Short mmCIF file of C-alpha atoms in Angstrom, two decimals:
data_model
loop_
_atom_site.label_atom_id
_atom_site.label_comp_id
_atom_site.label_asym_id
_atom_site.label_seq_id
_atom_site.Cartn_x
_atom_site.Cartn_y
_atom_site.Cartn_z
CA UNK A 1 -6.16 -36.58 -2.92
CA UNK A 2 -8.08 -38.88 -0.61
CA UNK A 3 -5.72 -37.60 2.07
CA UNK A 4 -6.79 -33.93 1.26
CA UNK A 5 -10.46 -34.69 1.20
CA UNK A 6 -10.08 -36.60 4.59
CA UNK A 7 -8.48 -33.65 6.18
CA UNK A 8 -11.25 -31.34 4.67
CA UNK A 9 -14.02 -33.71 6.08
CA UNK A 10 -12.22 -33.53 9.36
CA UNK A 11 -12.12 -29.85 9.42
CA UNK A 12 -15.77 -29.31 8.52
CA UNK A 13 -17.04 -31.28 11.57
CA UNK A 14 -14.85 -29.67 14.03
CA UNK A 15 -14.87 -26.45 12.87
CA UNK A 16 -18.03 -25.07 14.16
CA UNK A 17 -16.59 -25.94 17.69
CA UNK A 18 -13.58 -24.21 17.27
CA UNK A 19 -14.95 -21.19 15.48
CA UNK A 20 -17.53 -20.37 17.77
CA UNK A 21 -14.86 -20.54 20.93
CA UNK A 22 -12.69 -17.90 18.97
CA UNK A 23 -14.45 -15.07 20.56
CA UNK A 24 -12.42 -15.87 23.78
CA UNK A 25 -9.15 -15.85 22.56
CA UNK A 26 -6.75 -17.09 25.38
CA UNK A 27 -8.95 -20.16 26.31
CA UNK A 28 -9.11 -21.10 22.86
CA UNK A 29 -5.59 -21.57 22.06
CA UNK A 30 -5.19 -23.87 24.92
CA UNK A 31 -8.05 -26.02 23.64
CA UNK A 32 -6.73 -26.17 20.35
CA UNK A 33 -3.23 -27.07 21.44
CA UNK A 34 -4.72 -29.98 23.71
CA UNK A 35 -7.24 -31.48 21.06
CA UNK A 36 -4.58 -31.31 18.32
CA UNK A 37 -2.75 -34.64 17.09
CA UNK A 38 0.91 -34.56 18.50
CA UNK A 39 3.02 -32.74 16.26
CA UNK A 40 5.81 -30.87 17.95
CA UNK A 41 7.10 -28.75 15.11
CA UNK A 42 3.38 -27.65 14.20
CA UNK A 43 2.86 -26.74 17.82
CA UNK A 44 6.10 -24.60 17.82
CA UNK A 45 4.98 -22.99 14.82
CA UNK A 46 1.67 -21.96 15.75
CA UNK A 47 3.13 -20.64 19.11
CA UNK A 48 6.05 -18.80 17.39
CA UNK A 49 3.50 -17.19 15.10
CA UNK A 50 1.38 -15.73 17.93
CA UNK A 51 4.48 -14.59 19.57
CA UNK A 52 5.55 -12.75 16.50
CA UNK A 53 2.18 -10.97 16.11
CA UNK A 54 2.29 -10.22 19.68
CA UNK A 55 5.71 -8.54 19.57
CA UNK A 56 4.77 -6.86 16.42
CA UNK A 57 1.47 -5.33 17.70
CA UNK A 58 3.09 -4.74 21.34
CA UNK A 59 6.09 -2.61 19.31
CA UNK A 60 3.51 -0.64 17.46
CA UNK A 61 1.42 -0.07 20.55
CA UNK A 62 4.44 1.14 22.48
CA UNK A 63 6.15 3.29 19.96
CA UNK A 64 3.17 4.66 17.96
CA UNK A 65 -0.12 4.14 19.90
CA UNK A 66 0.64 5.34 23.27
CA UNK A 67 2.87 8.08 22.02
CA UNK A 68 -0.13 9.63 20.11
CA UNK A 69 -2.93 8.37 22.44
CA UNK A 70 -5.14 11.50 21.80
CA UNK A 71 -4.83 11.29 18.28
CA UNK A 72 -5.56 7.58 17.97
CA UNK A 73 -8.48 7.97 20.56
CA UNK A 74 -9.99 10.70 18.21
CA UNK A 75 -9.57 8.62 15.26
CA UNK A 76 -11.37 5.64 16.88
CA UNK A 77 -14.58 7.70 16.85
CA UNK A 78 -14.35 8.46 13.22
CA UNK A 79 -12.17 8.69 10.06
CA UNK A 80 -11.87 11.31 7.76
CA UNK A 81 -9.07 10.36 5.25
CA UNK A 82 -8.05 12.88 2.54
CA UNK A 83 -7.09 9.98 0.27
CA UNK A 84 -8.41 6.82 -1.32
CA UNK A 85 -5.33 4.84 -2.60
CA UNK A 86 -5.45 1.76 -4.72
CA UNK A 87 -2.30 -0.15 -4.86
CA UNK A 88 -0.74 -3.36 -5.67
CA UNK A 89 -1.05 -6.19 -3.50
CA UNK A 90 2.68 -6.59 -3.89
CA UNK A 91 4.64 -7.08 -0.35
CA UNK A 92 7.09 -4.18 -1.47
CA UNK A 93 4.76 -1.42 -2.26
CA UNK A 94 2.67 -0.75 0.62
CA UNK A 95 1.58 3.03 0.38
CA UNK A 96 1.74 3.27 4.21
CA UNK A 97 5.37 2.66 4.08
CA UNK A 98 6.54 4.17 0.74
CA UNK A 99 4.44 7.27 0.82
CA UNK A 100 4.21 7.89 4.69
CA UNK A 101 0.56 7.63 5.28
CA UNK A 102 -0.24 7.67 9.08
CA UNK A 103 -3.42 6.11 10.62
CA UNK A 104 -6.30 8.06 9.44
CA UNK A 105 -4.91 9.48 6.25
CA UNK A 106 -5.73 6.99 3.40
CA UNK A 107 -8.39 4.72 2.71
CA UNK A 108 -6.54 1.84 0.77
CA UNK A 109 -7.59 -0.89 -1.70
CA UNK A 110 -4.87 -3.48 -2.70
CA UNK A 111 -5.39 -5.81 -5.25
CA UNK A 112 -3.18 -7.72 -8.03
CA UNK A 113 -2.06 -5.09 -10.24
CA UNK A 114 -3.59 -2.02 -8.79
CA UNK A 115 -6.55 -2.19 -11.37
CA UNK A 116 -9.71 -0.27 -11.33
CA UNK A 117 -12.51 -1.91 -13.32
CA UNK A 118 -14.93 0.03 -15.40
CA UNK A 119 -18.33 0.71 -14.12
CA UNK A 120 -20.03 -1.54 -16.62
CA UNK A 121 -18.39 -4.45 -15.39
CA UNK A 122 -20.59 -4.61 -12.37
CA UNK A 123 -19.95 -4.96 -8.63
CA UNK A 124 -16.44 -5.75 -7.25
CA UNK A 125 -14.41 -5.25 -4.14
CA UNK A 126 -12.84 -2.63 -5.83
CA UNK A 127 -15.66 -0.18 -6.55
CA UNK A 128 -17.40 -1.22 -3.60
CA UNK A 129 -14.34 0.45 -1.59
CA UNK A 130 -14.52 3.44 -4.33
CA UNK A 131 -18.30 4.08 -3.32
CA UNK A 132 -17.54 4.16 0.40
CA UNK A 133 -14.70 6.42 0.35
CA UNK A 134 -16.08 8.92 -2.61
CA UNK A 135 -19.76 8.91 -1.57
CA UNK A 136 -19.64 8.28 2.43
CA UNK A 137 -15.99 9.41 3.65
CA UNK A 138 -16.07 12.16 0.61
CA UNK A 139 -12.28 11.85 0.22
CA UNK A 140 -10.70 14.57 -1.79
CA UNK A 141 -8.14 12.56 -3.87
CA UNK A 142 -7.83 9.26 -5.24
CA UNK A 143 -4.17 8.02 -6.17
CA UNK A 144 -3.68 4.94 -8.14
CA UNK A 145 -0.27 3.71 -7.58
CA UNK A 146 1.60 1.29 -9.76
CA UNK A 147 4.98 -0.28 -9.62
CA UNK A 148 8.12 -1.61 -11.19
CA UNK A 149 8.37 -5.53 -11.83
CA UNK A 150 4.53 -6.22 -11.42
CA UNK A 151 3.88 -9.73 -11.49
CA UNK A 152 0.09 -8.94 -12.50
CA UNK A 153 0.98 -6.77 -15.27
CA UNK A 154 3.46 -9.29 -16.38
CA UNK A 155 0.74 -12.06 -16.44
CA UNK A 156 -1.33 -9.68 -18.50
CA UNK A 157 1.36 -8.94 -21.12
CA UNK A 158 1.92 -12.90 -21.26
CA UNK A 159 -1.63 -13.86 -21.72
CA UNK A 160 -2.33 -15.76 -24.95
CA UNK A 161 -5.81 -14.72 -26.44
CA UNK A 162 -7.44 -17.83 -25.02
CA UNK A 163 -11.04 -17.67 -24.08
CA UNK A 164 -10.99 -20.11 -21.27
CA UNK A 165 -8.62 -20.03 -18.41
CA UNK A 166 -8.81 -21.64 -15.08
CA UNK A 167 -6.60 -19.17 -13.54
CA UNK A 168 -7.91 -16.59 -11.25
CA UNK A 169 -5.17 -14.20 -12.16
CA UNK A 170 -5.93 -14.25 -15.91
CA UNK A 171 -9.58 -13.60 -15.15
CA UNK A 172 -8.73 -10.75 -13.14
CA UNK A 173 -6.08 -8.93 -14.75
CA UNK A 174 -8.09 -9.10 -18.27
CA UNK A 175 -9.56 -5.87 -16.72
CA UNK A 176 -6.10 -4.36 -17.95
CA UNK A 177 -6.60 -5.64 -21.37
CA UNK A 178 -6.79 -2.07 -23.01
CA UNK A 179 -3.60 -1.19 -21.39
CA UNK A 180 -2.23 -4.43 -22.87
CA UNK A 181 -3.64 -3.57 -26.58
CA UNK A 182 -2.18 0.13 -26.70
CA UNK A 183 1.13 -1.20 -25.16
CA UNK A 184 1.46 -3.72 -28.27
CA UNK A 185 0.39 -1.04 -30.49
CA UNK A 186 2.85 1.45 -29.39
CA UNK A 187 5.80 -0.45 -27.87
CA UNK A 188 6.06 -3.67 -29.97
CA UNK A 189 9.54 -3.12 -31.13
CA UNK A 190 10.59 -2.90 -27.44
CA UNK A 191 11.74 -5.91 -25.33
CA UNK A 192 9.28 -7.82 -23.36
CA UNK A 193 10.63 -6.34 -19.96
CA UNK A 194 10.31 -2.82 -21.63
CA UNK A 195 6.72 -3.57 -22.70
CA UNK A 196 6.03 -4.72 -19.39
CA UNK A 197 7.31 -1.38 -17.88
CA UNK A 198 5.21 0.43 -20.55
CA UNK A 199 2.08 -1.42 -19.31
CA UNK A 200 2.61 -0.79 -15.91
CA UNK A 201 2.35 2.80 -16.50
CA UNK A 202 -0.40 2.51 -19.02
CA UNK A 203 -2.67 0.43 -16.91
CA UNK A 204 -2.52 3.23 -14.41
CA UNK A 205 -3.87 5.63 -16.95
CA UNK A 206 -6.51 3.23 -17.96
CA UNK A 207 -7.57 2.84 -14.32
CA UNK A 208 -7.86 6.65 -14.12
CA UNK A 209 -9.92 6.87 -17.09
CA UNK A 210 -12.22 3.80 -15.70
CA UNK A 211 -12.55 5.76 -12.26
CA UNK A 212 -14.35 8.32 -14.45
CA UNK A 213 -16.92 5.79 -15.75
CA UNK A 214 -18.48 6.05 -12.32
CA UNK A 215 -21.20 8.70 -12.48
CA UNK A 216 -20.68 9.67 -8.82
CA UNK A 217 -16.87 10.08 -9.55
CA UNK A 218 -17.18 12.13 -12.57
CA UNK A 219 -19.58 14.38 -10.95
CA UNK A 220 -17.45 15.35 -8.24
CA UNK A 221 -14.30 15.48 -10.40
CA UNK A 222 -16.34 17.99 -12.69
CA UNK A 223 -17.15 19.96 -9.65
CA UNK A 224 -13.85 20.21 -8.27
CA UNK A 225 -14.33 18.34 -5.23
CA UNK A 226 -12.30 15.35 -6.15
CA UNK A 227 -8.85 14.99 -7.83
CA UNK A 228 -7.46 12.05 -9.36
CA UNK A 229 -3.85 11.31 -9.59
CA UNK A 230 -1.50 8.59 -11.01
CA UNK A 231 1.63 7.36 -9.35
CA UNK A 232 4.70 4.93 -10.20
CA UNK A 233 6.95 3.58 -7.79
CA UNK A 234 10.08 2.27 -9.16
CA UNK A 235 11.74 0.32 -6.46
CA UNK A 236 14.86 -0.74 -8.28
CA UNK A 237 16.19 2.82 -8.14
CA UNK A 238 13.73 4.22 -5.32
CA UNK A 239 12.02 6.84 -7.64
CA UNK A 240 8.26 8.13 -7.75
CA UNK A 241 6.65 9.59 -10.57
CA UNK A 242 3.10 11.33 -10.13
CA UNK A 243 0.57 13.00 -12.17
CA UNK A 244 -2.86 14.26 -12.05
CA UNK A 245 -5.69 13.59 -14.45
CA UNK A 246 -7.25 17.14 -15.65
CA UNK A 247 -10.63 16.72 -16.68
CA UNK A 248 -12.82 18.94 -18.48
CA UNK A 249 -16.44 17.88 -19.62
CA UNK A 250 -19.66 16.42 -18.85
CA UNK A 251 -19.45 13.17 -20.80
CA UNK A 252 -16.81 10.74 -21.20
CA UNK A 253 -16.37 9.75 -24.78
CA UNK A 254 -13.19 8.26 -26.09
CA UNK A 255 -12.78 10.37 -29.30
CA UNK A 256 -13.91 13.68 -27.58
CA UNK A 257 -12.21 12.93 -24.34
CA UNK A 258 -11.67 16.07 -22.42
CA UNK A 259 -8.84 15.15 -20.32
CA UNK A 260 -5.04 15.68 -19.93
CA UNK A 261 -2.22 14.48 -17.88
CA UNK A 262 -0.86 17.32 -15.92
CA UNK A 263 1.47 18.15 -13.09
CA UNK A 264 3.91 15.53 -13.70
CA UNK A 265 6.63 15.24 -11.23
CA UNK A 266 9.70 12.69 -10.62
CA UNK A 267 11.21 12.39 -7.15
CA UNK A 268 14.25 10.74 -6.64
CA UNK B 1 -0.98 14.28 14.83
CA UNK B 2 1.29 17.30 15.84
CA UNK B 3 0.00 20.55 17.15
CA UNK B 4 -0.93 23.36 14.60
CA UNK B 5 2.00 23.75 12.37
CA UNK B 6 1.96 27.46 12.72
CA UNK B 7 1.92 27.49 16.63
CA UNK B 8 4.70 25.11 16.31
CA UNK B 9 6.65 27.51 14.15
CA UNK B 10 6.09 30.50 16.42
CA UNK B 11 6.89 28.69 19.40
CA UNK B 12 10.22 27.56 17.96
CA UNK B 13 11.41 31.17 16.76
CA UNK B 14 10.26 32.56 20.31
CA UNK B 15 12.17 29.95 22.03
CA UNK B 16 15.39 30.62 19.63
CA UNK B 17 15.31 34.22 20.39
CA UNK B 18 14.85 33.84 24.09
CA UNK B 19 17.67 31.30 24.29
CA UNK B 20 20.05 34.02 22.76
CA UNK B 21 18.66 36.56 25.14
CA UNK B 22 17.58 38.88 22.29
CA UNK B 23 14.08 39.10 22.97
CA UNK B 24 14.06 42.60 23.71
CA UNK B 25 11.30 45.42 22.69
CA UNK B 26 12.84 45.56 19.25
CA UNK B 27 12.55 41.53 18.70
CA UNK B 28 9.07 41.55 20.29
CA UNK B 29 7.85 43.66 17.31
CA UNK B 30 9.96 41.23 14.93
CA UNK B 31 8.24 38.21 16.48
CA UNK B 32 4.71 39.77 16.18
CA UNK B 33 5.76 40.50 12.34
CA UNK B 34 6.71 36.90 12.09
CA UNK B 35 3.73 35.51 13.77
CA UNK B 36 1.26 37.67 11.66
CA UNK B 37 3.00 36.44 8.46
CA UNK B 38 3.12 32.90 9.54
CA UNK B 39 -0.49 32.93 10.29
CA UNK B 40 -1.20 34.78 6.94
CA UNK B 41 0.11 32.02 4.98
CA UNK B 42 -1.69 29.31 6.94
CA UNK B 43 0.96 26.42 7.23
CA UNK B 44 -2.01 23.96 8.03
CA UNK B 45 -3.35 24.25 4.51
CA UNK B 46 -3.41 20.54 3.08
CA UNK B 47 -1.40 20.24 0.05
CA UNK B 48 -1.78 16.39 -1.00
CA UNK B 49 0.96 16.24 -3.45
CA UNK B 50 3.44 17.82 -0.73
CA UNK B 51 2.05 15.24 1.94
CA UNK B 52 2.93 12.24 -0.20
CA UNK B 53 6.19 13.64 -1.59
CA UNK B 54 7.44 14.23 1.95
CA UNK B 55 6.33 10.93 3.01
CA UNK B 56 8.00 9.16 -0.10
CA UNK B 57 11.49 11.34 0.69
CA UNK B 58 11.25 10.33 4.29
CA UNK B 59 10.94 6.64 3.33
CA UNK B 60 13.95 6.93 0.66
CA UNK B 61 16.36 8.65 2.92
CA UNK B 62 15.41 6.87 6.25
CA UNK B 63 14.71 3.42 4.91
CA UNK B 64 15.63 2.57 1.11
CA UNK B 65 18.95 4.29 1.46
CA UNK B 66 19.81 3.17 4.72
CA UNK B 67 19.45 -0.59 3.98
CA UNK B 68 20.51 -0.71 0.21
CA UNK B 69 21.34 -4.45 0.35
CA UNK B 70 17.73 -5.44 1.80
CA UNK B 71 16.09 -3.32 -0.92
CA UNK B 72 18.42 -4.23 -3.67
CA UNK B 73 17.48 -8.00 -2.90
CA UNK B 74 13.84 -7.33 -2.69
CA UNK B 75 13.88 -5.43 -6.11
CA UNK B 76 15.10 -8.76 -7.50
CA UNK B 77 12.29 -10.80 -6.20
CA UNK B 78 9.86 -10.71 -3.10
CA UNK B 79 9.32 -13.82 -1.05
CA UNK B 80 6.78 -12.73 1.67
CA UNK B 81 6.03 -15.43 4.20
CA UNK B 82 2.35 -13.69 4.95
CA UNK B 83 -0.68 -13.11 3.08
CA UNK B 84 -2.80 -10.81 4.68
CA UNK B 85 -6.17 -9.64 4.27
CA UNK B 86 -7.22 -6.31 6.32
CA UNK B 87 -9.98 -3.90 5.91
CA UNK B 88 -9.58 -0.76 3.65
CA UNK B 89 -10.24 1.46 6.91
CA UNK B 90 -7.63 4.33 6.92
CA UNK B 91 -6.93 3.40 10.67
CA UNK B 92 -5.91 -0.17 10.27
CA UNK B 93 -3.18 -0.86 7.95
CA UNK B 94 -1.13 -3.81 8.92
CA UNK B 95 2.06 -2.47 7.99
CA UNK B 96 1.59 0.09 10.72
CA UNK B 97 -0.04 -1.90 13.38
CA UNK B 98 1.81 -5.37 12.93
CA UNK B 99 5.04 -3.47 11.61
CA UNK B 100 5.26 -5.39 8.32
CA UNK B 101 8.17 -4.07 6.43
CA UNK B 102 8.43 -3.95 2.58
CA UNK B 103 8.93 -7.67 1.48
CA UNK B 104 7.09 -9.37 4.30
CA UNK B 105 3.51 -9.47 3.72
CA UNK B 106 1.63 -9.70 0.39
CA UNK B 107 -1.74 -7.63 1.16
CA UNK B 108 -5.21 -7.61 0.04
CA UNK B 109 -7.22 -4.62 1.47
CA UNK B 110 -10.93 -4.40 0.78
CA UNK B 111 -14.21 -3.51 2.76
CA UNK B 112 -14.72 -5.66 5.90
CA UNK B 113 -11.56 -7.76 4.91
CA UNK B 114 -13.64 -10.21 3.34
CA UNK B 115 -12.66 -13.38 1.55
CA UNK B 116 -15.45 -14.68 -0.44
CA UNK B 117 -16.01 -18.30 -1.64
CA UNK B 118 -14.10 -19.59 -4.62
CA UNK B 119 -15.95 -18.09 -7.59
CA UNK B 120 -14.14 -17.12 -10.59
CA UNK B 121 -16.68 -15.11 -12.52
CA UNK B 122 -17.98 -12.92 -9.50
CA UNK B 123 -14.56 -12.85 -7.35
CA UNK B 124 -12.04 -13.00 -9.56
CA UNK B 125 -10.04 -10.04 -7.73
CA UNK B 126 -9.79 -11.88 -4.39
CA UNK B 127 -9.00 -15.20 -6.07
CA UNK B 128 -6.16 -13.73 -7.93
CA UNK B 129 -4.66 -12.49 -4.65
CA UNK B 130 -5.05 -16.04 -3.34
CA UNK B 131 -3.68 -17.83 -6.21
CA UNK B 132 -0.77 -15.71 -6.67
CA UNK B 133 0.13 -15.57 -2.87
CA UNK B 134 -0.37 -19.42 -2.47
CA UNK B 135 0.73 -20.88 -5.79
CA UNK B 136 3.62 -18.46 -7.03
CA UNK B 137 4.78 -16.52 -3.77
CA UNK B 138 4.18 -19.90 -1.66
CA UNK B 139 3.51 -17.86 1.46
CA UNK B 140 3.36 -19.72 4.91
CA UNK B 141 0.60 -18.14 6.71
CA UNK B 142 -2.75 -16.36 5.83
CA UNK B 143 -3.80 -13.84 8.22
CA UNK B 144 -7.32 -12.48 8.07
CA UNK B 145 -7.43 -9.41 10.26
CA UNK B 146 -10.77 -7.57 11.42
CA UNK B 147 -11.12 -4.49 13.24
CA UNK B 148 -13.39 -2.35 15.74
CA UNK B 149 -16.30 -0.02 14.39
CA UNK B 150 -15.87 -1.46 10.97
CA UNK B 151 -18.33 0.44 8.63
CA UNK B 152 -18.57 -2.60 6.19
CA UNK B 153 -19.74 -5.02 9.10
CA UNK B 154 -22.01 -2.28 10.34
CA UNK B 155 -23.71 -1.89 6.87
CA UNK B 156 -23.87 -5.70 6.60
CA UNK B 157 -25.73 -5.55 9.96
CA UNK B 158 -28.29 -2.91 8.93
CA UNK B 159 -29.38 -4.68 5.76
CA UNK B 160 -31.92 -4.30 4.12
CA UNK B 161 -31.84 -0.59 4.34
CA UNK B 162 -34.83 0.48 2.66
CA UNK B 163 -35.09 3.94 3.64
CA UNK B 164 -31.29 4.91 3.69
CA UNK B 165 -29.12 6.06 0.81
CA UNK B 166 -28.49 3.27 -1.64
CA UNK B 167 -25.07 1.77 -1.85
CA UNK B 168 -25.31 -0.65 -4.73
CA UNK B 169 -21.85 -1.99 -4.84
CA UNK B 170 -20.90 -1.87 -1.12
CA UNK B 171 -24.15 -3.87 -0.52
CA UNK B 172 -23.49 -6.37 -3.11
CA UNK B 173 -20.10 -6.82 -1.73
CA UNK B 174 -20.72 -6.84 2.18
CA UNK B 175 -23.50 -9.68 1.17
CA UNK B 176 -20.41 -12.20 1.41
CA UNK B 177 -20.96 -11.72 5.21
CA UNK B 178 -24.36 -12.83 5.32
CA UNK B 179 -23.65 -16.29 6.99
CA UNK B 180 -21.78 -14.67 9.73
CA UNK B 181 -24.49 -12.13 10.33
CA UNK B 182 -26.89 -14.94 10.37
CA UNK B 183 -25.09 -16.72 13.17
CA UNK B 184 -24.67 -13.62 15.12
CA UNK B 185 -28.39 -12.72 14.98
CA UNK B 186 -29.46 -16.27 15.86
CA UNK B 187 -26.99 -16.66 18.77
CA UNK B 188 -26.77 -13.18 20.00
CA UNK B 189 -29.67 -11.32 18.59
CA UNK B 190 -30.85 -10.58 22.53
CA UNK B 191 -27.76 -8.32 22.81
CA UNK B 192 -27.56 -4.69 22.15
CA UNK B 193 -26.57 -3.85 18.44
CA UNK B 194 -23.15 -2.50 19.34
CA UNK B 195 -22.25 -5.88 21.02
CA UNK B 196 -23.64 -7.75 17.99
CA UNK B 197 -21.40 -5.45 15.56
CA UNK B 198 -18.36 -6.46 17.75
CA UNK B 199 -19.20 -10.22 17.47
CA UNK B 200 -19.89 -9.98 14.09
CA UNK B 201 -16.68 -8.40 13.15
CA UNK B 202 -14.74 -11.34 14.53
CA UNK B 203 -17.28 -13.98 13.28
CA UNK B 204 -16.71 -12.42 9.79
CA UNK B 205 -13.12 -13.05 10.03
CA UNK B 206 -14.02 -16.64 10.90
CA UNK B 207 -16.39 -16.83 7.99
CA UNK B 208 -13.51 -15.63 5.75
CA UNK B 209 -10.91 -18.19 7.10
CA UNK B 210 -13.55 -20.92 6.04
CA UNK B 211 -14.24 -19.35 2.79
CA UNK B 212 -10.25 -19.53 2.37
CA UNK B 213 -10.52 -23.56 2.59
CA UNK B 214 -13.05 -23.29 -0.58
CA UNK B 215 -9.60 -22.57 -2.73
CA UNK B 216 -8.08 -26.05 -3.46
CA UNK B 217 -4.44 -24.74 -3.23
CA UNK B 218 -5.42 -23.41 0.34
CA UNK B 219 -6.84 -26.56 0.92
CA UNK B 220 -3.80 -28.77 0.02
CA UNK B 221 -1.39 -26.43 1.87
CA UNK B 222 -3.42 -26.54 4.89
CA UNK B 223 -3.73 -30.32 4.72
CA UNK B 224 -0.15 -31.06 4.42
CA UNK B 225 0.85 -28.41 6.57
CA UNK B 226 2.69 -25.99 4.51
CA UNK B 227 0.09 -23.03 5.13
CA UNK B 228 -1.22 -21.99 8.27
CA UNK B 229 -4.49 -19.83 8.64
CA UNK B 230 -4.81 -17.39 11.43
CA UNK B 231 -7.69 -14.83 12.46
CA UNK B 232 -6.83 -11.39 14.21
CA UNK B 233 -8.89 -8.66 15.45
CA UNK B 234 -7.51 -5.18 16.05
CA UNK B 235 -9.62 -2.98 18.70
CA UNK B 236 -8.49 0.48 18.31
CA UNK B 237 -10.80 1.65 20.90
CA UNK B 238 -9.13 -0.24 23.54
CA UNK B 239 -5.46 -0.63 21.99
CA UNK B 240 -5.64 -4.40 21.75
CA UNK B 241 -4.87 -7.14 19.19
CA UNK B 242 -6.44 -10.74 19.42
CA UNK B 243 -5.00 -13.48 17.41
CA UNK B 244 -6.42 -16.99 16.98
CA UNK B 245 -5.60 -20.18 14.81
CA UNK B 246 -7.23 -22.67 12.97
CA UNK B 247 -5.95 -26.10 13.47
CA UNK B 248 -6.57 -29.20 11.63
CA UNK B 249 -5.05 -32.62 12.08
CA UNK B 250 -5.74 -36.31 11.44
CA UNK B 251 -7.53 -38.52 13.80
CA UNK B 252 -6.29 -42.00 14.10
CA UNK B 253 -7.12 -44.25 11.22
CA UNK B 254 -9.44 -47.11 12.07
CA UNK B 255 -9.85 -50.06 9.28
CA UNK B 256 -13.05 -51.85 8.83
CA UNK B 257 -13.64 -54.92 7.03
CA UNK B 258 -10.58 -56.93 7.53
CA UNK B 259 -11.38 -60.75 7.46
CA UNK B 260 -11.02 -62.68 11.03
CA UNK B 261 -8.36 -65.40 10.76
CA UNK B 262 -9.53 -69.05 9.73
CA UNK B 263 -7.54 -70.70 12.57
CA UNK B 264 -6.77 -69.52 15.93
#
């Protein structure tokens, strides 16, 4: 512990100098390497990482950016995506990859278990992004994409009903507690894995309903300016289910809900 | 990105007919009919569901089915080496600009790619990402990448916006970046706003890197060198990417207070 504290203290005293220099990139890396304690393995790791980033970016630049230069130059002036996508942070489910979104097409939020907290929970990074995409960019579609084997949903389903938890994951996934409740109600006879699968889809629908708790979203949906869709990516057999939330009504009331799930499709 | 779909289709039909040397008067009339019909259907009408269906099938055929061993192993478990923070901006997906394949990067995207300080009550979303990536997935590198013309940074620098449209959630979120804004204004307040914005885009990345250290498992990983922190900046105006690191090391130990020898 003492060792960790020492390292942190050193960080704080020398950090200001290094961060300030970060604007001038090539010189900075030289400066850092010189001042660093001798650690050959560490040096190589740092250089390898930079080289890796360099190769990755130059490959993009050569095969995509320069091939579509005019398009990228137009995009640099402004973006007008038609989609806002909420997807999981899971490394296997990037919407650009699995749904083919090109630069400029989708404003994307990625968090654990692709959850949308309701309006009454107050400010969060997810609803900040919703506010920007709906009210400023005026996207026409919101798509919430869930997926198979979601660790966040598994954590939600595994939670004991404890009040205090020191875990961030638990503090966050509790947003999906209604999905967990309804899963436990209708699917309690299923195996735990099957319950998790059920909850993965149920939480997408809960998130869709939570979207409608935002007045500026509900208003645009009612006026036909915005559509909200759910999607479920199963990466075990590579299939995708999609559906749309049809909403009719001026007030959202659990008992008199004026919504239905329509236009279901299954792609395989 | 491509030219107008209708034009492409018409050009293609015309080319095919010419190649077969069948473009005589009769076909000219047929071509006109086809052109009219194609323009009538308006191939450029955006159908959102068709777009993503096409995207998914393309991924399935050209990626998933082409590398079955890779994707079946991935379905069992993920072990990404990277945790990446990037902006939600539609133009800056790291999977595209840094070629991250499925399985390579656990990714958090939010407005202005901000990482707030450790706060389980207010910022559980980002905290959950960091906690899962570092303690469960054991990523090796955390990369925070900013970008040019960031709307979130622009909003941060324009606060307080008394007369403009109110954006309560956005403003509450971007205030995480206030220390970066203060630094930029105090050191570069004499520069034009556009330059201050560019500097702030990078300083916000630095602020996020520092905020990462308020998470104990990040601190521990950096201290024992199992975790590396990197900053990045994608300039899509000029087509460049800048990357930098943070380095921590131990200075040689100095001991104080030892007793001098009694006898020389």
